[in-house]
PDB file of C-alpha atoms in Angstrom:
ATOM      1  CA  UNK X  22      15.066  22.449  11.914  1.00 57.00           C
ATOM      2  CA  UNK X  23      13.104  21.850  14.566  1.00 50.00           C
ATOM      3  CA  UNK X  24      14.731  20.033  17.477  1.00 51.00           C
ATOM      4  CA  UNK X  25      13.155  18.895  20.713  1.00 50.00           C
ATOM      5  CA  UNK X  26      12.445  21.182  23.452  1.00 49.00           C
ATOM      6  CA  UNK X  27      10.829  19.454  26.412  1.00 51.00           C
ATOM      7  CA  UNK X  28      12.463  16.762  28.851  1.00 46.00           C
ATOM      8  CA  UNK X  29      10.129  13.908  27.085  1.00 56.00           C
ATOM      9  CA  UNK X  30      11.073  14.379  23.786  1.00 56.00           C
ATOM     10  CA  UNK X  31       8.232  16.734  22.744  1.00 58.00           C
ATOM     11  CA  UNK X  32       8.215  20.029  20.603  1.00 66.00           C
ATOM     12  CA  UNK X  33       5.774  22.740  21.045  1.00 82.00           C
ATOM     13  CA  UNK X  34       4.351  21.544  17.554  1.00 91.00           C
ATOM     14  CA  UNK X  35       1.052  22.802  16.301  1.00 91.00           C
ATOM     15  CA  UNK X  36      -2.347  20.996  17.211  1.00 92.00           C
ATOM     16  CA  UNK X  37      -2.750  17.998  15.285  1.00 94.00           C
ATOM     17  CA  UNK X  38      -6.483  18.963  13.200  1.00 91.00           C
ATOM     18  CA  UNK X  39      -9.524  16.841  14.690  1.00 92.00           C
ATOM     19  CA  UNK X  40     -10.728  16.051  11.429  1.00 94.00           C
ATOM     20  CA  UNK X  41      -7.459  13.975  10.607  1.00 96.00           C
ATOM     21  CA  UNK X  42      -8.297  11.545  13.730  1.00 96.00           C
ATOM     22  CA  UNK X  43     -10.242   8.456  13.239  1.00 96.00           C
ATOM     23  CA  UNK X  44     -12.213   6.346  15.884  1.00 97.00           C
ATOM     24  CA  UNK X  45     -11.027   5.075  19.368  1.00 97.00           C
ATOM     25  CA  UNK X  46      -9.398   1.993  19.468  1.00 98.00           C
ATOM     26  CA  UNK X  47     -10.831  -0.668  22.034  1.00 98.00           C
ATOM     27  CA  UNK X  48      -9.317  -1.738  24.951  1.00 97.00           C
ATOM     28  CA  UNK X  49      -7.157  -4.166  23.015  1.00 97.00           C
ATOM     29  CA  UNK X  50      -5.684  -1.394  20.842  1.00 98.00           C
ATOM     30  CA  UNK X  51      -7.771  -1.651  17.317  1.00 98.00           C
ATOM     31  CA  UNK X  52     -10.758  -0.323  15.592  1.00 98.00           C
ATOM     32  CA  UNK X  53     -12.750  -2.636  12.978  1.00 98.00           C
ATOM     33  CA  UNK X  54     -15.502  -0.780  11.207  1.00 98.00           C
ATOM     34  CA  UNK X  55     -17.587  -1.077   8.256  1.00 98.00           C
ATOM     35  CA  UNK X  56     -16.259   0.285   4.687  1.00 98.00           C
ATOM     36  CA  UNK X  57     -19.625  -0.430   2.501  1.00 98.00           C
ATOM     37  CA  UNK X  58     -21.500  -3.749   2.931  1.00 97.00           C
ATOM     38  CA  UNK X  59     -19.395  -6.470   3.590  1.00 98.00           C
ATOM     39  CA  UNK X  60     -15.974  -5.060   3.356  1.00 98.00           C
ATOM     40  CA  UNK X  61     -14.378  -3.744   6.446  1.00 98.00           C
ATOM     41  CA  UNK X  62     -11.195  -2.085   7.321  1.00 98.00           C
ATOM     42  CA  UNK X  63      -9.039  -2.427  10.457  1.00 98.00           C
ATOM     43  CA  UNK X  64      -6.738   0.123  12.375  1.00 98.00           C
ATOM     44  CA  UNK X  65      -4.661   0.453  15.495  1.00 98.00           C
ATOM     45  CA  UNK X  66      -4.421   4.137  14.964  1.00 97.00           C
ATOM     46  CA  UNK X  67      -1.458   4.115  13.008  1.00 98.00           C
ATOM     47  CA  UNK X  68      -1.596   1.177  10.544  1.00 98.00           C
ATOM     48  CA  UNK X  69      -4.430  -0.177   8.683  1.00 98.00           C
ATOM     49  CA  UNK X  70      -5.782  -3.626   6.925  1.00 98.00           C
ATOM     50  CA  UNK X  71      -9.073  -4.577   5.464  1.00 98.00           C
ATOM     51  CA  UNK X  72     -10.963  -7.885   5.162  1.00 98.00           C
ATOM     52  CA  UNK X  73     -13.797  -9.001   2.608  1.00 98.00           C
ATOM     53  CA  UNK X  74     -16.108 -11.477   4.133  1.00 98.00           C
ATOM     54  CA  UNK X  75     -17.744 -13.909   1.913  1.00 97.00           C
ATOM     55  CA  UNK X  76     -20.110 -16.974   2.222  1.00 96.00           C
ATOM     56  CA  UNK X  77     -16.722 -19.351   1.028  1.00 97.00           C
ATOM     57  CA  UNK X  78     -14.428 -17.307   3.442  1.00 97.00           C
ATOM     58  CA  UNK X  79     -12.277 -14.162   4.804  1.00 98.00           C
ATOM     59  CA  UNK X  80     -10.015 -12.234   2.036  1.00 98.00           C
ATOM     60  CA  UNK X  81      -7.889 -10.195   4.248  1.00 98.00           C
ATOM     61  CA  UNK X  82      -5.775  -7.580   2.751  1.00 98.00           C
ATOM     62  CA  UNK X  83      -2.258  -6.696   4.097  1.00 98.00           C
ATOM     63  CA  UNK X  84      -1.355  -8.075   7.662  1.00 98.00           C
ATOM     64  CA  UNK X  85       0.696  -5.077   9.558  1.00 98.00           C
ATOM     65  CA  UNK X  86       2.343  -6.398  12.276  1.00 98.00           C
ATOM     66  CA  UNK X  87       1.920  -3.410  14.989  1.00 98.00           C
ATOM     67  CA  UNK X  88      -1.816  -4.884  14.482  1.00 98.00           C
ATOM     68  CA  UNK X  89      -0.870  -8.275  14.532  1.00 98.00           C
ATOM     69  CA  UNK X  90      -3.211 -10.831  16.044  1.00 98.00           C
ATOM     70  CA  UNK X  91      -5.798  -7.843  16.657  1.00 98.00           C
ATOM     71  CA  UNK X  92      -6.759  -8.698  12.660  1.00 98.00           C
ATOM     72  CA  UNK X  93      -7.912 -12.187  14.272  1.00 98.00           C
ATOM     73  CA  UNK X  94     -10.008 -10.818  16.693  1.00 98.00           C
ATOM     74  CA  UNK X  95     -11.267  -8.105  14.663  1.00 98.00           C
ATOM     75  CA  UNK X  96     -12.613 -11.261  11.590  1.00 98.00           C
ATOM     76  CA  UNK X  97     -13.893 -12.750  14.624  1.00 98.00           C
ATOM     77  CA  UNK X  98     -15.961  -9.762  15.907  1.00 98.00           C
ATOM     78  CA  UNK X  99     -17.436  -9.187  12.878  1.00 98.00           C
ATOM     79  CA  UNK X 100     -17.963 -12.800  12.043  1.00 98.00           C
ATOM     80  CA  UNK X 101     -19.880 -13.420  15.237  1.00 97.00           C
ATOM     81  CA  UNK X 102     -21.872  -9.809  15.164  1.00 97.00           C
ATOM     82  CA  UNK X 103     -22.570 -10.833  11.584  1.00 96.00           C
ATOM     83  CA  UNK X 104     -23.176 -14.483  11.076  1.00 96.00           C
ATOM     84  CA  UNK X 105     -20.397 -15.342   8.914  1.00 96.00           C
ATOM     85  CA  UNK X 106     -17.509 -17.617   8.661  1.00 97.00           C
ATOM     86  CA  UNK X 107     -14.499 -16.412  10.391  1.00 98.00           C
ATOM     87  CA  UNK X 108     -11.584 -18.364   7.932  1.00 98.00           C
ATOM     88  CA  UNK X 109      -9.535 -16.476   6.000  1.00 98.00           C
ATOM     89  CA  UNK X 110      -8.823 -18.409   2.875  1.00 98.00           C
ATOM     90  CA  UNK X 111      -7.188 -15.614   1.156  1.00 98.00           C
ATOM     91  CA  UNK X 112      -4.341 -12.751   1.493  1.00 98.00           C
ATOM     92  CA  UNK X 113      -3.714 -10.077  -0.246  1.00 98.00           C
ATOM     93  CA  UNK X 114      -0.395  -8.134  -0.482  1.00 98.00           C
ATOM     94  CA  UNK X 115      -0.414  -4.651  -1.481  1.00 98.00           C
ATOM     95  CA  UNK X 116       3.509  -4.612  -1.595  1.00 98.00           C
ATOM     96  CA  UNK X 117       6.262  -6.856   0.069  1.00 98.00           C
ATOM     97  CA  UNK X 118       7.368  -3.922   2.958  1.00 98.00           C
ATOM     98  CA  UNK X 119       7.604  -6.111   6.223  1.00 98.00           C
ATOM     99  CA  UNK X 120       5.804  -3.637   7.907  1.00 98.00           C
ATOM    100  CA  UNK X 121       2.310  -4.113   5.919  1.00 98.00           C
ATOM    101  CA  UNK X 122       2.936  -8.249   5.807  1.00 98.00           C
ATOM    102  CA  UNK X 123       4.674  -9.670   8.529  1.00 98.00           C
ATOM    103  CA  UNK X 124       1.494 -10.882  10.675  1.00 98.00           C
ATOM    104  CA  UNK X 125       0.903 -12.938   7.312  1.00 98.00           C
ATOM    105  CA  UNK X 126       2.163 -16.420   9.147  1.00 98.00           C
ATOM    106  CA  UNK X 127      -0.205 -16.077  11.977  1.00 97.00           C
ATOM    107  CA  UNK X 128      -3.200 -17.350   9.495  1.00 97.00           C
ATOM    108  CA  UNK X 129      -1.331 -20.400   8.446  1.00 96.00           C
ATOM    109  CA  UNK X 130      -0.098 -22.149   5.619  1.00 95.00           C
ATOM    110  CA  UNK X 131      -3.221 -22.712   3.745  1.00 95.00           C
ATOM    111  CA  UNK X 132      -4.344 -19.843   2.778  1.00 98.00           C
ATOM    112  CA  UNK X 133      -4.067 -18.686  -0.798  1.00 98.00           C
ATOM    113  CA  UNK X 134      -1.540 -15.386  -0.669  1.00 98.00           C
ATOM    114  CA  UNK X 135      -2.128 -13.031  -3.704  1.00 98.00           C
ATOM    115  CA  UNK X 136       0.530 -10.447  -4.714  1.00 98.00           C
ATOM    116  CA  UNK X 137       2.294  -8.483  -7.692  1.00 98.00           C
ATOM    117  CA  UNK X 138       5.087 -10.725  -9.458  1.00 98.00           C
ATOM    118  CA  UNK X 139       7.669  -8.617  -8.165  1.00 98.00           C
ATOM    119  CA  UNK X 140       6.627  -8.976  -4.827  1.00 98.00           C
ATOM    120  CA  UNK X 141       6.740 -12.657  -4.971  1.00 98.00           C
ATOM    121  CA  UNK X 142      10.426 -12.363  -6.174  1.00 98.00           C
ATOM    122  CA  UNK X 143      11.018  -9.451  -2.908  1.00 98.00           C
ATOM    123  CA  UNK X 144       9.748 -11.840  -0.492  1.00 98.00           C
ATOM    124  CA  UNK X 145      11.393 -15.061  -1.833  1.00 98.00           C
ATOM    125  CA  UNK X 146      14.805 -12.822  -1.696  1.00 98.00           C
ATOM    126  CA  UNK X 147      13.754 -11.701   1.902  1.00 97.00           C
ATOM    127  CA  UNK X 148      13.290 -15.704   3.127  1.00 97.00           C
ATOM    128  CA  UNK X 149      11.177 -14.090   5.887  1.00 97.00           C
ATOM    129  CA  UNK X 150       8.723 -16.928   7.388  1.00 96.00           C
ATOM    130  CA  UNK X 151       6.719 -14.319   8.824  1.00 97.00           C
ATOM    131  CA  UNK X 152       5.684 -13.371   5.103  1.00 97.00           C
ATOM    132  CA  UNK X 153       5.378 -16.109   3.051  1.00 98.00           C
ATOM    133  CA  UNK X 154       5.380 -15.387  -0.702  1.00 98.00           C
ATOM    134  CA  UNK X 155       2.126 -14.810  -2.743  1.00 98.00           C
ATOM    135  CA  UNK X 156       0.987 -18.298  -4.517  1.00 95.00           C
ATOM    136  CA  UNK X 157      -0.529 -16.200  -7.006  1.00 98.00           C
ATOM    137  CA  UNK X 158       1.060 -13.763  -8.790  1.00 98.00           C
ATOM    138  CA  UNK X 159       0.235 -11.447 -11.848  1.00 98.00           C
ATOM    139  CA  UNK X 160       2.033  -8.782 -13.989  1.00 98.00           C
ATOM    140  CA  UNK X 161      -0.669  -6.092 -15.082  1.00 98.00           C
ATOM    141  CA  UNK X 162      -3.830  -6.872 -13.461  1.00 98.00           C
ATOM    142  CA  UNK X 163      -6.149  -9.287 -11.890  1.00 98.00           C
ATOM    143  CA  UNK X 164      -9.587 -10.173 -10.868  1.00 98.00           C
ATOM    144  CA  UNK X 165     -10.145 -11.721  -7.215  1.00 98.00           C
ATOM    145  CA  UNK X 166     -13.427 -13.325  -7.145  1.00 98.00           C
ATOM    146  CA  UNK X 167     -14.397 -15.184  -3.731  1.00 98.00           C
ATOM    147  CA  UNK X 168     -17.750 -16.348  -2.731  1.00 96.00           C
ATOM    148  CA  UNK X 169     -19.851 -13.988  -5.305  1.00 96.00           C
ATOM    149  CA  UNK X 170     -17.360 -10.497  -4.398  1.00 98.00           C
ATOM    150  CA  UNK X 171     -14.969  -9.394  -7.068  1.00 98.00           C
ATOM    151  CA  UNK X 172     -11.859  -7.217  -6.522  1.00 98.00           C
ATOM    152  CA  UNK X 173      -9.760  -5.694  -9.281  1.00 98.00           C
ATOM    153  CA  UNK X 174      -5.872  -5.589  -8.651  1.00 98.00           C
ATOM    154  CA  UNK X 175      -3.624  -3.404 -11.032  1.00 98.00           C
ATOM    155  CA  UNK X 176      -0.132  -2.389 -10.717  1.00 98.00           C
ATOM    156  CA  UNK X 177       0.596   0.973 -12.846  1.00 98.00           C
ATOM    157  CA  UNK X 178       3.957   0.876 -12.464  1.00 98.00           C
ATOM    158  CA  UNK X 179       6.676   1.470  -9.516  1.00 98.00           C
ATOM    159  CA  UNK X 180       6.215   4.131  -6.921  1.00 98.00           C
ATOM    160  CA  UNK X 181       6.293   3.924  -3.437  1.00 98.00           C
ATOM    161  CA  UNK X 182       7.818   0.676  -4.057  1.00 98.00           C
ATOM    162  CA  UNK X 183       8.332  -1.035  -7.163  1.00 98.00           C
ATOM    163  CA  UNK X 184       5.318  -3.556  -6.580  1.00 98.00           C
ATOM    164  CA  UNK X 185       2.954  -1.667  -5.065  1.00 98.00           C
ATOM    165  CA  UNK X 186      -0.472  -1.996  -6.085  1.00 98.00           C
ATOM    166  CA  UNK X 187      -3.778  -0.513  -6.674  1.00 98.00           C
ATOM    167  CA  UNK X 188      -6.675  -2.372  -5.008  1.00 98.00           C
ATOM    168  CA  UNK X 189     -10.138  -1.664  -6.120  1.00 98.00           C
ATOM    169  CA  UNK X 190     -13.397  -3.005  -4.880  1.00 98.00           C
ATOM    170  CA  UNK X 191     -16.110  -1.766  -7.680  1.00 98.00           C
ATOM    171  CA  UNK X 192     -18.855  -2.899  -5.669  1.00 97.00           C
ATOM    172  CA  UNK X 193     -17.893  -1.445  -2.364  1.00 98.00           C
ATOM    173  CA  UNK X 194     -17.418   2.237  -3.566  1.00 98.00           C
ATOM    174  CA  UNK X 195     -13.624   1.929  -2.186  1.00 98.00           C
ATOM    175  CA  UNK X 196      -9.770   1.453  -3.165  1.00 98.00           C
ATOM    176  CA  UNK X 197      -6.978   0.665  -1.289  1.00 98.00           C
ATOM    177  CA  UNK X 198      -3.845   2.034  -2.189  1.00 98.00           C
ATOM    178  CA  UNK X 199      -0.763   1.870   0.615  1.00 98.00           C
ATOM    179  CA  UNK X 200       1.875   4.329   1.603  1.00 98.00           C
ATOM    180  CA  UNK X 201       1.559   7.403  -1.036  1.00 98.00           C
ATOM    181  CA  UNK X 202      -1.395   9.455   0.734  1.00 98.00           C
ATOM    182  CA  UNK X 203      -1.683   9.664   4.306  1.00 97.00           C
ATOM    183  CA  UNK X 204      -5.260  11.008   4.661  1.00 96.00           C
ATOM    184  CA  UNK X 205      -4.439  14.247   6.453  1.00 97.00           C
ATOM    185  CA  UNK X 206      -1.235  13.943   7.279  1.00 98.00           C
ATOM    186  CA  UNK X 207       2.094  14.769   5.559  1.00 98.00           C
ATOM    187  CA  UNK X 208       4.487  12.219   4.138  1.00 98.00           C
ATOM    188  CA  UNK X 209       7.192  10.793   6.813  1.00 97.00           C
ATOM    189  CA  UNK X 210      10.690  10.807   5.743  1.00 96.00           C
ATOM    190  CA  UNK X 211      11.907  10.742   2.410  1.00 97.00           C
ATOM    191  CA  UNK X 212       7.873  11.124   0.673  1.00 97.00           C
ATOM    192  CA  UNK X 213       7.057   7.886   2.752  1.00 97.00           C
ATOM    193  CA  UNK X 214      10.598   6.234   2.447  1.00 96.00           C
ATOM    194  CA  UNK X 215       9.587   5.585  -1.644  1.00 97.00           C
ATOM    195  CA  UNK X 216      12.059   3.984  -3.606  1.00 95.00           C
ATOM    196  CA  UNK X 217      10.482   5.944  -7.228  1.00 97.00           C
ATOM    197  CA  UNK X 218       9.870   9.346  -6.524  1.00 97.00           C
ATOM    198  CA  UNK X 219       8.322   9.977 -10.510  1.00 97.00           C
ATOM    199  CA  UNK X 220       6.247   7.201  -9.764  1.00 98.00           C
ATOM    200  CA  UNK X 221       5.187   8.162  -6.434  1.00 98.00           C
ATOM    201  CA  UNK X 222       4.727  11.985  -7.700  1.00 98.00           C
ATOM    202  CA  UNK X 223       2.478  10.028 -10.761  1.00 98.00           C
ATOM    203  CA  UNK X 224       0.354   7.910  -8.729  1.00 98.00           C
ATOM    204  CA  UNK X 225      -2.422  10.097  -6.859  1.00 98.00           C
ATOM    205  CA  UNK X 226      -3.651  10.921 -10.555  1.00 98.00           C
ATOM    206  CA  UNK X 227      -4.435   7.225 -11.235  1.00 98.00           C
ATOM    207  CA  UNK X 228      -5.741   6.617  -7.595  1.00 98.00           C
ATOM    208  CA  UNK X 229      -8.418   9.596  -8.653  1.00 98.00           C
ATOM    209  CA  UNK X 230      -9.161   8.116 -12.052  1.00 98.00           C
ATOM    210  CA  UNK X 231     -10.891   5.049 -10.202  1.00 98.00           C
ATOM    211  CA  UNK X 232     -14.436   5.319  -8.829  1.00 98.00           C
ATOM    212  CA  UNK X 233     -14.157   5.207  -5.267  1.00 98.00           C
ATOM    213  CA  UNK X 234     -15.810   7.062  -2.376  1.00 98.00           C
ATOM    214  CA  UNK X 235     -13.221   5.411   0.249  1.00 98.00           C
ATOM    215  CA  UNK X 236      -9.951   5.206   0.502  1.00 98.00           C
ATOM    216  CA  UNK X 237      -8.286   2.416   2.765  1.00 98.00           C
ATOM    217  CA  UNK X 238      -4.366   4.419   2.504  1.00 98.00           C
ATOM    218  CA  UNK X 239      -2.524   1.875   4.823  1.00 98.00           C
ATOM    219  CA  UNK X 240      -1.946   4.349   7.139  1.00 98.00           C
ATOM    220  CA  UNK X 241      -3.285   6.562  10.210  1.00 97.00           C
ATOM    221  CA  UNK X 242      -6.546   5.956  12.231  1.00 96.00           C
ATOM    222  CA  UNK X 243      -9.414   7.471   9.532  1.00 98.00           C
ATOM    223  CA  UNK X 244     -10.485   6.285   6.001  1.00 98.00           C
ATOM    224  CA  UNK X 245      -8.801   8.987   3.600  1.00 98.00           C
ATOM    225  CA  UNK X 246     -11.043  10.726   0.788  1.00 98.00           C
ATOM    226  CA  UNK X 247     -10.838  12.116  -2.446  1.00 98.00           C
ATOM    227  CA  UNK X 248     -10.122  15.645  -0.810  1.00 98.00           C
ATOM    228  CA  UNK X 249      -7.259  14.296   1.100  1.00 98.00           C
ATOM    229  CA  UNK X 250      -5.765  13.221  -1.920  1.00 98.00           C
ATOM    230  CA  UNK X 251      -6.509  16.344  -3.784  1.00 98.00           C
ATOM    231  CA  UNK X 252      -4.446  18.305  -0.720  1.00 98.00           C
ATOM    232  CA  UNK X 253      -1.381  15.674  -0.742  1.00 98.00           C
ATOM    233  CA  UNK X 254      -1.278  16.462  -4.722  1.00 98.00           C
ATOM    234  CA  UNK X 255      -1.016  19.750  -4.113  1.00 98.00           C
ATOM    235  CA  UNK X 256       1.393  19.609  -1.041  1.00 98.00           C
ATOM    236  CA  UNK X 257       3.340  17.879  -3.669  1.00 98.00           C
ATOM    237  CA  UNK X 258       3.453  20.044  -6.399  1.00 98.00           C
ATOM    238  CA  UNK X 259       4.293  22.673  -4.250  1.00 98.00           C
ATOM    239  CA  UNK X 260       7.386  20.994  -2.799  1.00 98.00           C
ATOM    240  CA  UNK X 261       8.694  20.389  -6.613  1.00 97.00           C
ATOM    241  CA  UNK X 262       8.091  24.101  -7.508  1.00 97.00           C
ATOM    242  CA  UNK X 263      10.076  24.931  -4.642  1.00 97.00           C
ATOM    243  CA  UNK X 264      12.361  22.877  -4.982  1.00 96.00           C
ATOM    244  CA  UNK X 265      12.890  23.816  -8.536  1.00 95.00           C
ATOM    245  CA  UNK X 266      13.045  27.478  -8.368  1.00 95.00           C
ATOM    246  CA  UNK X 267      15.680  27.191  -5.082  1.00 95.00           C
ATOM    247  CA  UNK X 268      17.658  24.629  -7.713  1.00 94.00           C
ATOM    248  CA  UNK X 269      17.619  27.462 -10.430  1.00 92.00           C
ATOM    249  CA  UNK X 270      18.321  30.483  -7.930  1.00 93.00           C
ATOM    250  CA  UNK X 271      21.152  28.903  -5.401  1.00 93.00           C
ATOM    251  CA  UNK X 272      24.279  29.525  -6.378  1.00 93.00           C
ATOM    252  CA  UNK X 273      26.488  26.369  -6.133  1.00 93.00           C
ATOM    253  CA  UNK X 274      30.075  27.841  -6.828  1.00 93.00           C
ATOM    254  CA  UNK X 275      30.469  29.918  -3.254  1.00 95.00           C
ATOM    255  CA  UNK X 276      29.848  26.370  -1.449  1.00 95.00           C
ATOM    256  CA  UNK X 277      32.664  24.497  -4.016  1.00 93.00           C
ATOM    257  CA  UNK X 278      35.103  27.379  -3.295  1.00 95.00           C
ATOM    258  CA  UNK X 279      34.635  27.312   0.709  1.00 96.00           C
ATOM    259  CA  UNK X 280      35.191  23.722   0.512  1.00 96.00           C
ATOM    260  CA  UNK X 281      38.558  23.665  -1.326  1.00 95.00           C
ATOM    261  CA  UNK X 282      39.419  19.830  -1.920  1.00 95.00           C
ATOM    262  CA  UNK X 283      36.941  18.371   0.448  1.00 97.00           C
ATOM    263  CA  UNK X 284      34.673  17.955  -3.038  1.00 94.00           C
ATOM    264  CA  UNK X 285      31.840  16.220  -1.149  1.00 96.00           C
ATOM    265  CA  UNK X 286      31.639  19.187   1.537  1.00 97.00           C
ATOM    266  CA  UNK X 287      30.924  21.329  -1.284  1.00 96.00           C
ATOM    267  CA  UNK X 288      28.319  18.538  -2.785  1.00 95.00           C
ATOM    268  CA  UNK X 289      26.646  18.795   1.052  1.00 96.00           C
ATOM    269  CA  UNK X 290      26.788  22.279   1.517  1.00 96.00           C
ATOM    270  CA  UNK X 291      25.169  23.319  -1.707  1.00 95.00           C
ATOM    271  CA  UNK X 292      22.482  20.712  -1.603  1.00 96.00           C
ATOM    272  CA  UNK X 293      21.405  21.611   1.710  1.00 96.00           C
ATOM    273  CA  UNK X 294      21.440  25.173   0.899  1.00 96.00           C
ATOM    274  CA  UNK X 295      19.042  24.071  -1.906  1.00 96.00           C
ATOM    275  CA  UNK X 296      17.056  22.177   0.192  1.00 97.00           C
ATOM    276  CA  UNK X 297      16.916  24.721   2.845  1.00 97.00           C
ATOM    277  CA  UNK X 298      15.363  27.293   0.343  1.00 97.00           C
ATOM    278  CA  UNK X 299      13.071  24.926  -0.916  1.00 97.00           C
ATOM    279  CA  UNK X 300      11.087  23.555   2.322  1.00 96.00           C
ATOM    280  CA  UNK X 301      10.814  26.259   4.433  1.00 96.00           C
ATOM    281  CA  UNK X 302       7.793  28.269   2.335  1.00 97.00           C
ATOM    282  CA  UNK X 303       6.428  24.571   2.109  1.00 98.00           C
ATOM    283  CA  UNK X 304       5.902  24.081   6.308  1.00 97.00           C
ATOM    284  CA  UNK X 305       4.546  27.528   6.552  1.00 96.00           C
ATOM    285  CA  UNK X 306       1.945  27.134   3.840  1.00 97.00           C
ATOM    286  CA  UNK X 307       0.711  23.551   5.054  1.00 97.00           C
ATOM    287  CA  UNK X 308       1.001  24.290   8.856  1.00 96.00           C
ATOM    288  CA  UNK X 309      -3.058  23.728  10.133  1.00 93.00           C
ATOM    289  CA  UNK X 310      -4.045  22.484   6.651  1.00 96.00           C
ATOM    290  CA  UNK X 311      -1.333  18.980   6.933  1.00 97.00           C
ATOM    291  CA  UNK X 312      -1.211  17.219  10.072  1.00 97.00           C
ATOM    292  CA  UNK X 313       2.435  17.213  11.347  1.00 96.00           C
ATOM    293  CA  UNK X 314       3.607  19.844   8.586  1.00 95.00           C
ATOM    294  CA  UNK X 315       5.537  21.952  10.974  1.00 94.00           C
ATOM    295  CA  UNK X 316       7.385  18.503  12.129  1.00 94.00           C
ATOM    296  CA  UNK X 317      10.083  20.084   9.523  1.00 92.00           C
ATOM    297  CA  UNK X 318      12.264  16.971   9.223  1.00 95.00           C
ATOM    298  CA  UNK X 319       9.173  15.109   7.470  1.00 97.00           C
ATOM    299  CA  UNK X 320       8.833  17.826   5.168  1.00 97.00           C
ATOM    300  CA  UNK X 321      12.890  18.264   4.676  1.00 97.00           C
ATOM    301  CA  UNK X 322      13.475  15.214   3.557  1.00 98.00           C
ATOM    302  CA  UNK X 323      10.864  14.892   1.418  1.00 98.00           C
ATOM    303  CA  UNK X 324      11.774  18.135  -0.228  1.00 98.00           C
ATOM    304  CA  UNK X 325      15.423  16.366  -0.571  1.00 97.00           C
ATOM    305  CA  UNK X 326      14.375  13.713  -2.225  1.00 97.00           C
ATOM    306  CA  UNK X 327      11.890  15.403  -4.619  1.00 98.00           C
ATOM    307  CA  UNK X 328      15.058  17.893  -5.522  1.00 96.00           C
ATOM    308  CA  UNK X 329      17.212  14.948  -6.108  1.00 96.00           C
ATOM    309  CA  UNK X 330      14.969  13.151  -8.444  1.00 97.00           C
ATOM    310  CA  UNK X 331      14.565  16.728 -10.079  1.00 96.00           C
ATOM    311  CA  UNK X 332      18.563  16.441 -10.717  1.00 93.00           C
ATOM    312  CA  UNK X 333      19.020  13.233 -11.259  1.00 94.00           C
ATOM    313  CA  UNK X 334      15.670  11.448 -13.305  1.00 94.00           C
ATOM    314  CA  UNK X 335      14.049  14.574 -14.691  1.00 89.00           C
ATOM    315  CA  UNK X 336      17.376  16.489 -15.441  1.00 83.00           C
ATOM    316  CA  UNK X 337      19.181  19.012 -16.125  1.00 79.00           C
ATOM    317  CA  UNK X 338      21.298  18.001 -13.108  1.00 78.00           C
ATOM    318  CA  UNK X 339      23.030  21.132 -13.922  1.00 74.00           C
ATOM    319  CA  UNK X 340      25.220  22.895 -16.606  1.00 72.00           C
ATOM    320  CA  UNK X 341      26.979  20.790 -19.671  1.00 79.00           C
ATOM    321  CA  UNK X 342      30.692  22.109 -19.469  1.00 72.00           C
ATOM    322  CA  UNK X 343      31.538  24.091 -22.483  1.00 82.00           C
TER     323      UNK X 343
END
């Protein structure tokens, strides 16, 4: 795999396609823009959140700590420009992870927080005052209505996390779904550090079943598109196909013979060889297509996760002893 070559820790990676970069952030480190009508999105270039302004208050969707108090500034900026209230009355959690929720508490305790029932359980377990558990929960679906606006929340099974939900804005031609597709970029380590690989692989098809044009994906500096989802799907499908081929073609016996009594060394060397065979053609195919595809550790670890899921979730993990 690639290792940093220069003194500042940067390698000679392929240029980032200009199409994957968003608008420049302001002096305070954020950008806020209109999605449609009174739906807005906020980014610091790496993380994203969204908010909906209504006559009865602002509904905030996620509160990443990297954006932090700039969420307040972005809401104030839009409220002043549009002549609407800046009071946040509701907050929706996409899922429980700290990197998307840990600025929640800066909006106070009188905000109605909404999330999946598993989000509540996991946040109560974490017991972190920075991210209070949701007050309103649901199992499968929930319609949020505030100030004449409607947002449809739905859980279609575990994917990136056990509680990750789809947030659909039917009157704004938009959807928000976090930590599966990074518009124009490869996933980071281990398929975006996802818990459920079969669910992660299936999620884009569910996402595309909704009608939408604008996609708030939770990461990077621009809104994503349906084409971004399709490219991500193909990238993951190619990884799965390559991992299947490698599992079938790499003979494990020599690795276990060479390891002798060190059985775990045999396992490591075998699975490393499978992953090496599977990920290399993916890096070659997607360099220049998806940003950071040539940061080999990212595709390598995602390929390892998919390969392990094939072995453990889908099967077979290996031949049955006669």
